[in-house]
Amino acid sequence: MEIMDALAPERVKILSSRTKQDALRELIRLLADSGTISDSQELERLIMEREALMSTGIGLGIAVPHARLPEVQVSVIAFGTVREGIPDYESIDGSSVRIVCMIITGTQRQREYIELLSSLARVFKDESARERVLQARTSSELWAALRHEISGTLS
């Protein structure tokens, strides 16, 4: 599955949150408000359970929280940035998280999750790509920057 197939402009946002839990809730609200999921409380429960097991802060200022929901037929991504960073995210390298990419897949779609995660890693391993995305000041600028970075890296 391609990243751009899982993303949509209504699921991309400059986050106002300053804590891990608030950032996760803000992305869950994006998914609910866009009609992508119907049970935001269940998704929040699953996301928080996963975070309690091990932080999804994978380093380089990036976090990839994820969950599987039976209602999801096509994997989706909610994407947010926090310019100042989220220091309490407990990232594996100790860095503040500035990019949060929430992946929601169906219960039988583990392969799609791995494909999306791999593609995201290729895009954001480049520091200049991360910085260009973080320069966006509005959600529409963020959407344009994401499209540019993803198409430039994966095409």
Tab-separated table of C-alpha atoms in Angstrom:
chain	number	residue	atom	x	y	z
A	1	MET	CA	0.000	0.000	0.000
A	2	GLU	CA	1.241	3.494	-0.853
A	3	ILE	CA	1.409	6.229	1.793
A	4	MET	CA	-0.628	8.649	-0.317
A	5	ASP	CA	-3.426	6.063	-0.537
A	6	ALA	CA	-3.669	6.104	3.270
A	7	LEU	CA	-3.378	9.882	3.739
A	8	ALA	CA	-5.965	12.597	3.120
A	9	PRO	CA	-5.852	16.366	3.674
A	10	GLU	CA	-8.532	16.192	6.375
A	11	ARG	CA	-6.276	13.871	8.411
A	12	VAL	CA	-3.219	16.158	8.375
A	13	LYS	CA	-2.742	18.824	11.043
A	14	ILE	CA	-0.322	21.097	12.854
A	15	LEU	CA	-0.955	19.846	16.390
A	16	SER	CA	-1.472	22.217	19.315
A	17	SER	CA	-0.784	19.518	21.909
A	18	ARG	CA	2.283	19.564	24.136
A	19	THR	CA	1.904	16.133	25.734
A	20	LYS	CA	1.929	12.629	24.322
A	21	GLN	CA	-1.626	11.794	25.392
A	22	ASP	CA	-3.048	15.056	24.079
A	23	ALA	CA	-1.299	14.625	20.706
A	24	LEU	CA	-2.662	11.090	20.374
A	25	ARG	CA	-6.169	12.292	21.248
A	26	GLU	CA	-5.894	15.128	18.723
A	27	LEU	CA	-5.076	12.656	15.930
A	28	ILE	CA	-7.871	10.317	17.039
A	29	ARG	CA	-10.282	13.293	16.807
A	30	LEU	CA	-9.057	13.924	13.253
A	31	LEU	CA	-9.884	10.329	12.358
A	32	ALA	CA	-13.322	10.548	13.981
A	33	ASP	CA	-14.162	13.969	12.523
A	34	SER	CA	-13.213	12.802	9.022
A	35	GLY	CA	-15.590	9.831	9.336
A	36	THR	CA	-12.714	7.371	9.118
A	37	ILE	CA	-13.555	5.655	12.402
A	38	SER	CA	-16.813	5.394	14.288
A	39	ASP	CA	-15.620	4.430	17.783
A	40	SER	CA	-13.025	6.953	18.919
A	41	GLN	CA	-13.150	5.684	22.510
A	42	GLU	CA	-12.184	2.174	21.411
A	43	LEU	CA	-9.379	3.532	19.259
A	44	GLU	CA	-8.110	5.659	22.143
A	45	ARG	CA	-8.163	2.605	24.413
A	46	LEU	CA	-6.175	0.546	21.878
A	47	ILE	CA	-3.655	3.319	21.203
A	48	MET	CA	-3.068	3.979	24.917
A	49	GLU	CA	-2.738	0.243	25.645
A	50	ARG	CA	-0.113	-0.028	22.918
A	51	GLU	CA	1.776	2.978	24.296
A	52	ALA	CA	1.716	1.445	27.789
A	53	LEU	CA	3.467	-1.659	26.412
A	54	MET	CA	6.198	0.313	24.666
A	55	SER	CA	6.485	3.828	23.342
A	56	THR	CA	6.007	4.217	19.602
A	57	GLY	CA	8.578	7.029	19.561
A	58	ILE	CA	11.002	5.437	17.088
A	59	GLY	CA	13.700	8.118	17.230
A	60	LEU	CA	14.732	11.120	15.123
A	61	GLY	CA	11.753	13.033	16.518
A	62	ILE	CA	9.231	10.620	14.985
A	63	ALA	CA	6.450	8.562	16.573
A	64	VAL	CA	4.288	5.999	14.800
A	65	PRO	CA	1.390	5.067	17.087
A	66	HIS	CA	-0.764	2.361	15.593
A	67	ALA	CA	-3.764	0.133	16.184
A	68	ARG	CA	-5.929	-2.395	14.388
A	69	LEU	CA	-9.695	-2.017	14.232
A	70	PRO	CA	-12.110	-4.545	12.703
A	71	GLU	CA	-14.143	-1.739	11.051
A	72	VAL	CA	-11.173	-0.475	9.008
A	73	GLN	CA	-11.233	-1.924	5.495
A	74	VAL	CA	-8.478	0.268	4.058
A	75	SER	CA	-5.519	1.381	6.169
A	76	VAL	CA	-5.439	5.078	7.035
A	77	ILE	CA	-2.929	7.559	8.394
A	78	ALA	CA	-3.489	10.633	10.554
A	79	PHE	CA	-0.409	12.866	10.452
A	80	GLY	CA	0.555	15.694	12.766
A	81	THR	CA	3.534	17.870	13.552
A	82	VAL	CA	4.548	19.719	16.703
A	83	ARG	CA	7.297	22.247	15.973
A	84	GLU	CA	8.383	22.601	19.608
A	85	GLY	CA	8.285	18.861	20.158
A	86	ILE	CA	6.686	16.604	22.737
A	87	PRO	CA	9.348	15.913	25.386
A	88	ASP	CA	7.291	13.355	27.360
A	89	TYR	CA	6.859	10.935	24.435
A	90	GLU	CA	9.544	8.540	25.759
A	91	SER	CA	11.150	8.059	22.362
A	92	ILE	CA	13.770	5.303	22.155
A	93	ASP	CA	16.539	7.843	21.521
A	94	GLY	CA	15.234	10.264	24.164
A	95	SER	CA	14.425	12.954	21.597
A	96	SER	CA	11.321	15.127	21.672
A	97	VAL	CA	8.778	13.915	19.129
A	98	ARG	CA	7.926	16.467	16.442
A	99	ILE	CA	6.257	14.218	13.851
A	100	VAL	CA	3.407	11.887	14.831
A	101	CYS	CA	2.104	9.510	12.195
A	102	MET	CA	-0.821	7.387	13.430
A	103	ILE	CA	-1.492	4.286	11.334
A	104	ILE	CA	-4.827	2.493	11.677
A	105	THR	CA	-5.294	-0.826	9.907
A	106	GLY	CA	-7.891	-3.561	9.830
A	107	THR	CA	-7.355	-6.572	12.050
A	108	GLN	CA	-6.260	-8.682	9.072
A	109	ARG	CA	-4.004	-6.049	7.464
A	110	GLN	CA	-0.661	-6.435	9.258
A	111	ARG	CA	1.215	-6.442	5.948
A	112	GLU	CA	-0.210	-3.030	5.002
A	113	TYR	CA	1.001	-1.634	8.323
A	114	ILE	CA	4.526	-2.917	7.688
A	115	GLU	CA	4.522	-1.529	4.126
A	116	LEU	CA	3.379	1.889	5.344
A	117	LEU	CA	5.896	1.937	8.187
A	118	SER	CA	8.711	0.993	5.816
A	119	SER	CA	7.744	3.704	3.334
A	120	LEU	CA	7.489	6.332	6.069
A	121	ALA	CA	10.944	5.353	7.335
A	122	ARG	CA	12.398	5.855	3.847
A	123	VAL	CA	10.858	9.309	3.567
A	124	PHE	CA	11.738	10.587	7.028
A	125	LYS	CA	15.196	9.094	7.514
A	126	ASP	CA	16.340	12.200	5.623
A	127	GLU	CA	16.746	15.079	8.078
A	128	SER	CA	16.070	17.692	5.398
A	129	ALA	CA	12.740	15.994	4.554
A	130	ARG	CA	11.750	16.107	8.225
A	131	GLU	CA	12.721	19.770	8.456
A	132	ARG	CA	10.813	20.734	5.308
A	133	VAL	CA	7.654	19.104	6.671
A	134	LEU	CA	8.154	20.818	10.026
A	135	GLN	CA	8.385	24.231	8.333
A	136	ALA	CA	4.684	24.072	7.411
A	137	ARG	CA	2.641	26.640	9.328
A	138	THR	CA	-0.847	25.493	8.286
A	139	SER	CA	-2.496	22.157	7.617
A	140	SER	CA	-2.695	22.930	3.899
A	141	GLU	CA	1.041	23.746	3.812
A	142	LEU	CA	1.694	20.515	5.708
A	143	TRP	CA	-0.368	18.535	3.184
A	144	ALA	CA	1.568	20.087	0.288
A	145	ALA	CA	4.927	19.415	1.978
A	146	LEU	CA	3.979	15.797	2.680
A	147	ARG	CA	2.899	15.205	-0.907
A	148	HIS	CA	6.148	16.727	-2.156
A	149	GLU	CA	8.405	14.708	0.179
A	150	ILE	CA	6.562	11.432	-0.359
A	151	SER	CA	6.437	11.713	-4.137
A	152	GLY	CA	10.080	12.809	-4.279
A	153	THR	CA	11.323	9.909	-2.164
A	154	LEU	CA	9.112	7.043	-3.270
A	155	SER	CA	8.594	7.737	-6.977
